[in-house]
Coordinates of C-alpha atoms in Angstrom, one line a residue:
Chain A
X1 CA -8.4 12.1 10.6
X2 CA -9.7 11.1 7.3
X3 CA -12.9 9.9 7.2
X4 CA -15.0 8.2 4.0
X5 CA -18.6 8.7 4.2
X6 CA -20.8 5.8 2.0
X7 CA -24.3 6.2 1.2
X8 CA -26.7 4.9 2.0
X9 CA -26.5 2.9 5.3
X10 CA -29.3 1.1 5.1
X11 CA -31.5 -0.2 1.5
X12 CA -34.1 -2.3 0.5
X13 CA -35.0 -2.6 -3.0
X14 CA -36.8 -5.2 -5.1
X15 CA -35.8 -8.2 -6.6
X16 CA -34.3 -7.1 -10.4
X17 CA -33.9 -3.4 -9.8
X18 CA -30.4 -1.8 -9.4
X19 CA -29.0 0.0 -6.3
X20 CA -26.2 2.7 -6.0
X21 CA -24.0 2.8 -3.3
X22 CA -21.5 6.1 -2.9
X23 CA -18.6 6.3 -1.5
X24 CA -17.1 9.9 -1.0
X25 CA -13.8 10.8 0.4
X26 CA -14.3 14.1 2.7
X27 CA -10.8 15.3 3.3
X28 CA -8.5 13.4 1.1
X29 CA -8.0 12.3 -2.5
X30 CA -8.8 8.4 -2.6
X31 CA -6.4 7.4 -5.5
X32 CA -7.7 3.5 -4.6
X33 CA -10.9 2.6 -3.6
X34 CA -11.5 -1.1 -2.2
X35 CA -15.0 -2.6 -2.5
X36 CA -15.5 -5.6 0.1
X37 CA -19.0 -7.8 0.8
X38 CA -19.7 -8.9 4.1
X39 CA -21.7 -11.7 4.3
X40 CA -23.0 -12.8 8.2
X41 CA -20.6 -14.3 10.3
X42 CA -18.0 -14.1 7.9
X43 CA -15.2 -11.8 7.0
X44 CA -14.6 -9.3 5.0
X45 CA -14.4 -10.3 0.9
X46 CA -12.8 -8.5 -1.3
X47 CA -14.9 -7.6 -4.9
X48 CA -12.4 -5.1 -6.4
X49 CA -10.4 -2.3 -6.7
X50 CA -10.8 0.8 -8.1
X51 CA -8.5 3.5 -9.1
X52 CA -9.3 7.1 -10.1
X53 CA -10.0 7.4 -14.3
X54 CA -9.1 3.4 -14.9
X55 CA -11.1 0.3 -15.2
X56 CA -11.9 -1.0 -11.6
X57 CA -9.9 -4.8 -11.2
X58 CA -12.3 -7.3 -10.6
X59 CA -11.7 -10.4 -7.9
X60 CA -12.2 -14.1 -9.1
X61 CA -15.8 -15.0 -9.0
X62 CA -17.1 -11.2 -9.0
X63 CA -19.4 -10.4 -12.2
X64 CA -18.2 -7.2 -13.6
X65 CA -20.9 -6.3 -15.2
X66 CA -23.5 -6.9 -12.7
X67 CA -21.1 -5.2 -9.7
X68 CA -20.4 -1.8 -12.2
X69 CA -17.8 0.5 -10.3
X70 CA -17.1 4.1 -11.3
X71 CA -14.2 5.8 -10.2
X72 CA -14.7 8.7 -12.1
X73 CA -12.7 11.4 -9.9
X74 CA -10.3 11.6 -6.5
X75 CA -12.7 11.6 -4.3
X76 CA -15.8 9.7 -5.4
X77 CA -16.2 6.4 -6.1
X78 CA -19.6 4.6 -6.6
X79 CA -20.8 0.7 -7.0
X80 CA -23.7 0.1 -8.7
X81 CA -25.6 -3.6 -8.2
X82 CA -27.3 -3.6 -11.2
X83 CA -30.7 -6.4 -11.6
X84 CA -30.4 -6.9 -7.5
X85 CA -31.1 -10.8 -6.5
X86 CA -31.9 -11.9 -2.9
X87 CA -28.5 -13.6 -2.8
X88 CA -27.2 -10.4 -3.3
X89 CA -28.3 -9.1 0.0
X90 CA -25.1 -8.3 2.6
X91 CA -23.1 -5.6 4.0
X92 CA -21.2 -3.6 1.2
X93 CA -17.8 -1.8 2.7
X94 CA -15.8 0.3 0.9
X95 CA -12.1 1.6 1.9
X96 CA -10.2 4.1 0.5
X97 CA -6.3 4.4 0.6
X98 CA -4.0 7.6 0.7
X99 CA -1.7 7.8 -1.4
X100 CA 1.8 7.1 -0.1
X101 CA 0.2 6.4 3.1
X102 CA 1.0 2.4 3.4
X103 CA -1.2 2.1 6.6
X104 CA -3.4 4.6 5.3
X105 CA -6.8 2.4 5.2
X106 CA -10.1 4.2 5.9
X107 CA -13.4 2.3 6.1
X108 CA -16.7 3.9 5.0
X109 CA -19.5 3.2 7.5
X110 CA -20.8 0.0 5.2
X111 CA -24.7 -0.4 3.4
X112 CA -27.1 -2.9 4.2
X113 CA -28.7 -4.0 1.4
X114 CA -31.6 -6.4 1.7
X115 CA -33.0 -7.3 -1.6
X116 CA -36.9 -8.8 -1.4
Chain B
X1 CA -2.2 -19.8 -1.2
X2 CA -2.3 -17.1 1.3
X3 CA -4.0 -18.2 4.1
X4 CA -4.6 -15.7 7.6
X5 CA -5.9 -17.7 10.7
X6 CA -7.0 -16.9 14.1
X7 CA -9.6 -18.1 16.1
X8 CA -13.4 -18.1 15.5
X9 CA -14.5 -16.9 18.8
X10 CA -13.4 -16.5 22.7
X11 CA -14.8 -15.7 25.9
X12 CA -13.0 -13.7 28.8
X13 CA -14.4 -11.6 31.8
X14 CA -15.1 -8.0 32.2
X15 CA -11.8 -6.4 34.0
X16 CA -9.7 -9.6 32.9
X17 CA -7.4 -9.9 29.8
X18 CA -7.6 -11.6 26.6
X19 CA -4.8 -12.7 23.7
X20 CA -5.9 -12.7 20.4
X21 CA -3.7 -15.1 17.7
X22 CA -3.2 -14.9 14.4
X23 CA -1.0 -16.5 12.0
X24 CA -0.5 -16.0 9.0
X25 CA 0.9 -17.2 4.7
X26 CA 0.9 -15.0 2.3
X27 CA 2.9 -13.5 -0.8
X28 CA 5.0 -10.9 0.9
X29 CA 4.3 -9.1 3.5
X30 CA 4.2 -4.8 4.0
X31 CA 2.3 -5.0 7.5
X32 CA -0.1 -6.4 10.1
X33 CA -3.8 -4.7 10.8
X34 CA -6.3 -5.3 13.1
X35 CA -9.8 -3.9 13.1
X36 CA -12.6 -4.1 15.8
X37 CA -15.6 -4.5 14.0
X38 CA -19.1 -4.4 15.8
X39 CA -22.4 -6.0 14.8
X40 CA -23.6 -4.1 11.4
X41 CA -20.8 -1.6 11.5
X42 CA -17.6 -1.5 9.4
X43 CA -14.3 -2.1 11.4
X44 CA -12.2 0.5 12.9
X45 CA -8.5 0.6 13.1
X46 CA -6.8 -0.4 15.7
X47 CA -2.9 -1.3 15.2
X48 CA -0.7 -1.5 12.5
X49 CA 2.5 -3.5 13.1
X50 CA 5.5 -3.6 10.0
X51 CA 8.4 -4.4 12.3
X52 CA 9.2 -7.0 15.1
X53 CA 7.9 -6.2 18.8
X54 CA 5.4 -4.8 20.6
X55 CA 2.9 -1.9 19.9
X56 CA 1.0 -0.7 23.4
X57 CA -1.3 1.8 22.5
X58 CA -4.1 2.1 25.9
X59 CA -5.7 -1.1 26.4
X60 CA -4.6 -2.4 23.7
X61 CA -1.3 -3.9 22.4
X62 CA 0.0 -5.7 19.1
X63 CA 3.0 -8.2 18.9
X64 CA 4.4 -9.2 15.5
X65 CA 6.7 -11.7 14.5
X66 CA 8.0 -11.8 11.4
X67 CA 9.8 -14.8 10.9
X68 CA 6.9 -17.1 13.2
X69 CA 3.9 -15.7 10.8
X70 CA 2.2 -14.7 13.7
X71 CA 0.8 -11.7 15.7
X72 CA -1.3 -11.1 18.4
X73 CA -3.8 -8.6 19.7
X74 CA -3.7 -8.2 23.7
X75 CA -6.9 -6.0 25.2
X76 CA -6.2 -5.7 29.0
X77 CA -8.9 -4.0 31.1
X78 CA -12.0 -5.7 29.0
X79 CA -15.1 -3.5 29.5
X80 CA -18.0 -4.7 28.3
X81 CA -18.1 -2.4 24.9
X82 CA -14.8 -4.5 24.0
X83 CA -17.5 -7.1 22.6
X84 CA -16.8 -7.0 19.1
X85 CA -15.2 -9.6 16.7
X86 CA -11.7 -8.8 15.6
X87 CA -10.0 -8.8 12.5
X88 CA -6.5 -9.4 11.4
X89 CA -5.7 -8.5 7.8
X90 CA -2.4 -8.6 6.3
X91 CA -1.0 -6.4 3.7
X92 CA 0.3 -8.6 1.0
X93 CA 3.4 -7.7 -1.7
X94 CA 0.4 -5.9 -4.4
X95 CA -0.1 -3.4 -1.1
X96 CA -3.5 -5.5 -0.6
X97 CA -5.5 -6.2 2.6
X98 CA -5.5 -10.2 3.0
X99 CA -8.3 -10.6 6.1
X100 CA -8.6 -13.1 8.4
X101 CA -12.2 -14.5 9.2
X102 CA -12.2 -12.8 12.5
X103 CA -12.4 -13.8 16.4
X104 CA -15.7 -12.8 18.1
X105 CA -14.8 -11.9 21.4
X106 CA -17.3 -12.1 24.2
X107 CA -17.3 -10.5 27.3
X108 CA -19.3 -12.2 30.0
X109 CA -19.8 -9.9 33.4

């Protein structure tokens, strides 16, 4: 089946540095990538949406240029959380859809990231 | 708004079974998910439900209905590695997931 692998699983960084998170496609072109935060106990929130060689759309309340998202070919997409705060510290999902595929949702494996 | 509910959190018994609801508003509608998501780990798919009826796939069964706004998730059998919390997401008119908050269920021996 499809599978999307994200990198890394696990980071802690410092307060005010930036972290990359990558999310690769392994056996299918991703022509929308979804990027959710999970905070704990709760569900999952969508931040944006990201299709190959456009501008990722942003949800309500999501700083677009602290959350940068780079879509920059079918089968990676990356989101960069630039000047990390404690507040910023969750689970980070993304999910990738086929195209044409309408139930065709497949999760990467999620980053902790635990800003200190 | 759109707006997906189902419960915060149930308890059932290893070997027993156990209904999860949701209901659901939103701005069209192209399908019902739900995910099993453990501690720490992103969800897996479970069902996908477009149409009126019942899905049985294993332990595990979906029910949708359409006109109600509402679907459940039935787990029969519960084994202990059924402990999760699970997540019913609709897919709205713009082909976007909508999630519910989830239902963590626990499974007492």
């Amino acid at each position: 089946g499809a599978v999307v692998s994200q990198h890394p699983s696990r980071v802690i960084c410092k307060s005010g540095t930036s972290v990359k998170i990558e999310c690769r496609s392994l056996d299918f072109q991703a022509t929308t990538m979804f990027w959710y935060r999970q905070f704990p106990k709760q569900s999952l929130m969508l931040m944006a949406t990201s299709n190959e060689g456009s501008k990722a759309t942003y949800e309500q309340g999501v700083e677009k240029d602290k959350f940068l998202i780079n879509h920059a070919s079918l089968t990676l997409s990356t989101l960069t959380v630039t000047s990390a705060h404690p507040e910023d510290s969750s689970f980070y999902i993304c999910s990738a859809r086929m195209e044409f595929e309408v139930d065709g949702y497949t999760f990467g494996s999620g980053t902790r990231l635990t800003v200190v | 708004g759109q707006n997906i509910d189902q419960p915060t959190e149930m308890t059932a018994t290893e070997g027993a079974i156990v209904q999860i609801n949701c209901t659901y508003q939103t701005s069209g509608f192209n399908g019902l998910f739900w995910y099993q998501q453990h501690a720490g780990e992103a969800p897996t798919f479970l069902s996908y439900n477009v149409l009126d009826g019942l899905e049985e796939k294993g332990r595990f069964s979906s029910f949708l209905s359409r006109s109600k706004g509402y679907s459940y998730l039935l787990l029969k059998e519960l084994q202990m590695k059924d402990s999760a919390s699970y997540l019913c997401a609709v897919m709205d008119s713009n082909y976007q997931l909508i999630w519910g908050a989830g239902t963590k269920l626990i499974i007492k021996p």
